[in-house]
Each structure stands twice: as structure tokens, then as C-alpha cells.
One Martini backbone bead per residue (centre of mass of N, CA, C, O) as a GRO file, in nm:
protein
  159
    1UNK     BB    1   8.702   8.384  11.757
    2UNK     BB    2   8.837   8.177  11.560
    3UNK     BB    3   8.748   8.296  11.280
    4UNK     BB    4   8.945   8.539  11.208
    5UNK     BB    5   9.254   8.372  11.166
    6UNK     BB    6   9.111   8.205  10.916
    7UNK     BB    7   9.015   8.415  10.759
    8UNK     BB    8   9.243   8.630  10.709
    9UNK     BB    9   9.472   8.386  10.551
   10UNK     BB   10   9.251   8.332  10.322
   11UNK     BB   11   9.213   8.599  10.224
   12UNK     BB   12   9.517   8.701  10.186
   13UNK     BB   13   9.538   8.411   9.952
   14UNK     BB   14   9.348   8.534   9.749
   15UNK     BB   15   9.423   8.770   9.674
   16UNK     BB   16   9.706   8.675   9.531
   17UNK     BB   17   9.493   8.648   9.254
   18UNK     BB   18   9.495   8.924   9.208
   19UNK     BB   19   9.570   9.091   8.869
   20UNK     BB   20   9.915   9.217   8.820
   21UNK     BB   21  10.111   9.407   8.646
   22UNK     BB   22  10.439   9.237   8.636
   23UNK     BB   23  10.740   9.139   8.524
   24UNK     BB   24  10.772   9.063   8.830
   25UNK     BB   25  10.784   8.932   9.118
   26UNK     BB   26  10.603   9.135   9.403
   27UNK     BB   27  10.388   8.992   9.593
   28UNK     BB   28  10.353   8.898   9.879
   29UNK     BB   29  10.287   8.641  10.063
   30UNK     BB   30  10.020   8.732  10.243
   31UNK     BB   31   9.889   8.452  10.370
   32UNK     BB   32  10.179   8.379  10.514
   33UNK     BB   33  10.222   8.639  10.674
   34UNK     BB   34   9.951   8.600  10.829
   35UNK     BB   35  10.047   8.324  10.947
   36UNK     BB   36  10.316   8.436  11.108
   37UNK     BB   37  10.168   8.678  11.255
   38UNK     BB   38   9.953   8.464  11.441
   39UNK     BB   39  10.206   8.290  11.563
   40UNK     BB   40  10.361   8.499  11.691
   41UNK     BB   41  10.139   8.693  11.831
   42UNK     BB   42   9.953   8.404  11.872
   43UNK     BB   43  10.018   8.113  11.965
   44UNK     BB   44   9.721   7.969  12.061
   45UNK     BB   45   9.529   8.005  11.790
   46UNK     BB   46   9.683   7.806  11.613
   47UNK     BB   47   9.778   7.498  11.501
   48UNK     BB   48   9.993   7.302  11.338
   49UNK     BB   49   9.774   7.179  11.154
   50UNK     BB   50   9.697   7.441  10.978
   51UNK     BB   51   9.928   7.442  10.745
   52UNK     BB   52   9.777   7.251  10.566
   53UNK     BB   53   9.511   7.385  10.492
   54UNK     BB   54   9.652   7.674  10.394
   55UNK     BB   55   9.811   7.534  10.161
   56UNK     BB   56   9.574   7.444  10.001
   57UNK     BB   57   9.478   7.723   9.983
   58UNK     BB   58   9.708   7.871   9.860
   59UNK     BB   59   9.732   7.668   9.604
   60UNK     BB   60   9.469   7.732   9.457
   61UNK     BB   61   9.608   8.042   9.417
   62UNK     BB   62   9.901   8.067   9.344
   63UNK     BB   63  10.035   7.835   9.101
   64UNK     BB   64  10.151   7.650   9.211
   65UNK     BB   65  10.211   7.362   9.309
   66UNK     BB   66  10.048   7.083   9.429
   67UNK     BB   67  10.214   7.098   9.789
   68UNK     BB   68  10.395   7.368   9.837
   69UNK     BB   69  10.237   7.528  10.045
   70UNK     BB   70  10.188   7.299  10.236
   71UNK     BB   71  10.510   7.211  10.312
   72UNK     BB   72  10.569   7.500  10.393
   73UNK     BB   73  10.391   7.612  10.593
   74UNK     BB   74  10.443   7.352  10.793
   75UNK     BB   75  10.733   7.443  10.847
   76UNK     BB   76  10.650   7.703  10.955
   77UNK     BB   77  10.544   7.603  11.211
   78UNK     BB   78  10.762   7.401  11.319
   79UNK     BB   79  10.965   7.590  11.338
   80UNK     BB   80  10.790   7.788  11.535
   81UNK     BB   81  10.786   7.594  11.751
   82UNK     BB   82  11.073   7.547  11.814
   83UNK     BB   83  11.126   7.895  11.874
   84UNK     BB   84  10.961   7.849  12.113
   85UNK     BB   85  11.071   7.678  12.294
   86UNK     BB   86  11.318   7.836  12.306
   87UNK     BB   87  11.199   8.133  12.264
   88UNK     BB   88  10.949   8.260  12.512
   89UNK     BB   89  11.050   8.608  12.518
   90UNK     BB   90  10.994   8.783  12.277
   91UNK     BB   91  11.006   9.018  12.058
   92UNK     BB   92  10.942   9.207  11.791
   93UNK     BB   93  11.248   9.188  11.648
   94UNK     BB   94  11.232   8.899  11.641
   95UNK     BB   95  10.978   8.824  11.493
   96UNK     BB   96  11.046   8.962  11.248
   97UNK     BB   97  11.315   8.803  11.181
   98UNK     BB   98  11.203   8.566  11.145
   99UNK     BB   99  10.960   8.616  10.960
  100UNK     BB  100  11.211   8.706  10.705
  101UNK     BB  101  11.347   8.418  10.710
  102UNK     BB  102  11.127   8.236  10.650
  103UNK     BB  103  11.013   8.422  10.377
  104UNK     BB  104  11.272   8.364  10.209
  105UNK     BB  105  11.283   8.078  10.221
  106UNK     BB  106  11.030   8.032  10.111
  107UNK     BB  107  11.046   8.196   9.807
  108UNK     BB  108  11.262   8.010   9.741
  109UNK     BB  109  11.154   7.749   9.760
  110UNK     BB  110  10.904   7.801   9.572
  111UNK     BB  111  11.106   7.847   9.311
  112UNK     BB  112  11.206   7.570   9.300
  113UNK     BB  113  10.911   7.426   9.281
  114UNK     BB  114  10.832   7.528   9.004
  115UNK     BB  115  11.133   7.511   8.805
  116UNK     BB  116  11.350   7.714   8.876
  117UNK     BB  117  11.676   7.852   8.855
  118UNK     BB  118  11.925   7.993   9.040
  119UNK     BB  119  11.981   8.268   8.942
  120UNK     BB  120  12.082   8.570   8.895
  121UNK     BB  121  11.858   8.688   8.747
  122UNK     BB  122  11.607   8.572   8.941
  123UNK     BB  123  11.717   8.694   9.189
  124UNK     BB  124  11.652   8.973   9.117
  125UNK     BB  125  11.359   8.948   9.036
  126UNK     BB  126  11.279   8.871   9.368
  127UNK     BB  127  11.363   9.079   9.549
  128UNK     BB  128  11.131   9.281   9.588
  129UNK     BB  129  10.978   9.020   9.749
  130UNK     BB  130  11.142   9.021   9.937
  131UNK     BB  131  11.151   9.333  10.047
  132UNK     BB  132  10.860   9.321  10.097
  133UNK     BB  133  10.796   9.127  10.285
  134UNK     BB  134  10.982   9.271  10.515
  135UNK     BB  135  10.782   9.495  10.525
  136UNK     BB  136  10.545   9.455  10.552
  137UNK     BB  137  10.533   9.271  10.877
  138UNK     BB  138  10.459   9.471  11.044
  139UNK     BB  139  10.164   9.555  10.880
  140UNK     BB  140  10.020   9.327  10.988
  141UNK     BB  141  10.091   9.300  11.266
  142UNK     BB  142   9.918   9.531  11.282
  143UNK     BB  143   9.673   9.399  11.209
  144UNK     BB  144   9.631   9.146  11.391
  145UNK     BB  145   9.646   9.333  11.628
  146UNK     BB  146   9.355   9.438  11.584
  147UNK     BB  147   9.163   9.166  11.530
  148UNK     BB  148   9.257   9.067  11.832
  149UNK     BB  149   9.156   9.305  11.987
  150UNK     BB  150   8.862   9.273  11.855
  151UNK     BB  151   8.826   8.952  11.901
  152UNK     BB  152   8.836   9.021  12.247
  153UNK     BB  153   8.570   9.252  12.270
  154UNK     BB  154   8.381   9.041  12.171
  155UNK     BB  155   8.408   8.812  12.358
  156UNK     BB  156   8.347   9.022  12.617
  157UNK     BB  157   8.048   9.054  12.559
  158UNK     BB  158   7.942   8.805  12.569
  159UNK     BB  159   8.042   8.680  12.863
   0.00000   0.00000   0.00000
């Protein structure tokens, strides 16, 4: 039970290191978005001291210096966190809204980790990057949700 969410994360984290040939950053953090979605979706799923873990096994993958997905993951934690004590009755639409705010702002700061100034032609070339990871939430978060409803299924089976 406990197991498929943290599967998903580091499967997701893998991916992302699966070699694209394309001019410039394309494929939207994949392993931070199914993070972004199961902390979303299921509050009470994954530890806040989780986003350690995740971003140590991110950085293995990402090509980032080591410590910069470690550092991001857990602010993304801690920011949901604070988001959840304050906002507890979020829709769908708040959710997606915070995942966007937050993917951006990882992706920016992602690149400033790296050693890159963030130039006008740079912010061009990660558009896209931005554009698809936004795009990207909601199908995740569809996956999620139907690992969750399987998660939940196979649970009751056991019980």
C-alpha cells in the first residue's frame, strides 16, 4: 500500500534520464510532478521528510549539481504544507493552480542551480519546459488518482 507512491515518484525520476535528443530542456520534471500530485491528492500519503529522499534519488537522474533537487523537493514539500494548514478544502483547480506556481518556480530555480543566467534567450528555450509541465498536471494527476483508486482496491482485498 505504502509502496506504489513511492514507486511512482522514483519510476517517474528515472524516466526523466531516458535520452531525448531536442535542442533544448523539454521534458517537464516528470518524478517532481508525480511528487507535486500524490502530495496534492493525498495529503496524508508521503511524509514531509520524504522530499529528502526523492530529490537525493532525482538528483542521481537529473544531471542537476547534487543537492539542488534534494533542496527543491523538500521546499516543495514544506511550501504544500504550509498551503494545506492554510487552505484545507482546495478543488481540483486550486491544485492544479499551486502545482503550476510551484513547477515554475522549481524549473527557474532548477536553472539558476545549474549555472546559467537567466537571459532573455534562456527563459525562450525553457518556455516550453514551463509550458508542457503545466500542461503535463493534470495527466499525472490523473495517473494518481487511478494508482490511488488501485492502491485503495488492492488494500480492501487484503483487509
Amino acid at each position: 500500500m505504502i509502496f506504489v507512491p513511492w514507486a511512482t515518484i522514483m519510476l517517474a525520476s528515472y524516466i526523466q534520464s531516458i535520452p531525448i535528443a531536442t535542442a533544448g530542456p523539454l521534458l517537464p520534471p516528470i518524478g517532481f510532478l508525480f511528487l507535486l500530485a500524490w502530495r496534492l491528492l493525498r495529503p496524508g500519503v508521503l511524509p514531509i521528510w520524504s522530499g529528502i529522499i526523492f530529490g537525493m534519488w532525482d538528483d542521481l537522474f537529473s544531471g542537476q549539481p547534487f543537492g539542488s533537487a534534494i533542496l527543491l523537493f523538500s521546499a516543495a514539500m514544506l511550501a504544500i504544507e504550509l498551503i494545506e494548514m492554510r487552505f484545507p478544502w482546495r478543488g481540483f483547480a486550486q491544485d492544479w493552480l499551486i502545482a503550476a506556481a510551484i513547477a515554475v518556480i522549481y524549473i527557474l530555480v532548477a536553472t539558476l542551480v545549474s549555472g546559467s543566467r537567466l537571459s532573455m534567450p534562456l527563459f525562450a528555450a525553457i518556455v516550453p519546459q514551463l509550458l508542457l509541465s503545466i500542461i503535463a498536471y493534470p495527466f499525472i494527476a490523473f495517473i494518481v488518482s487511478r494508482l490511488d483508486k488501485l492502491r485503495g482496491m488492492r488494500f480492501r482485498t487484503i483487509a
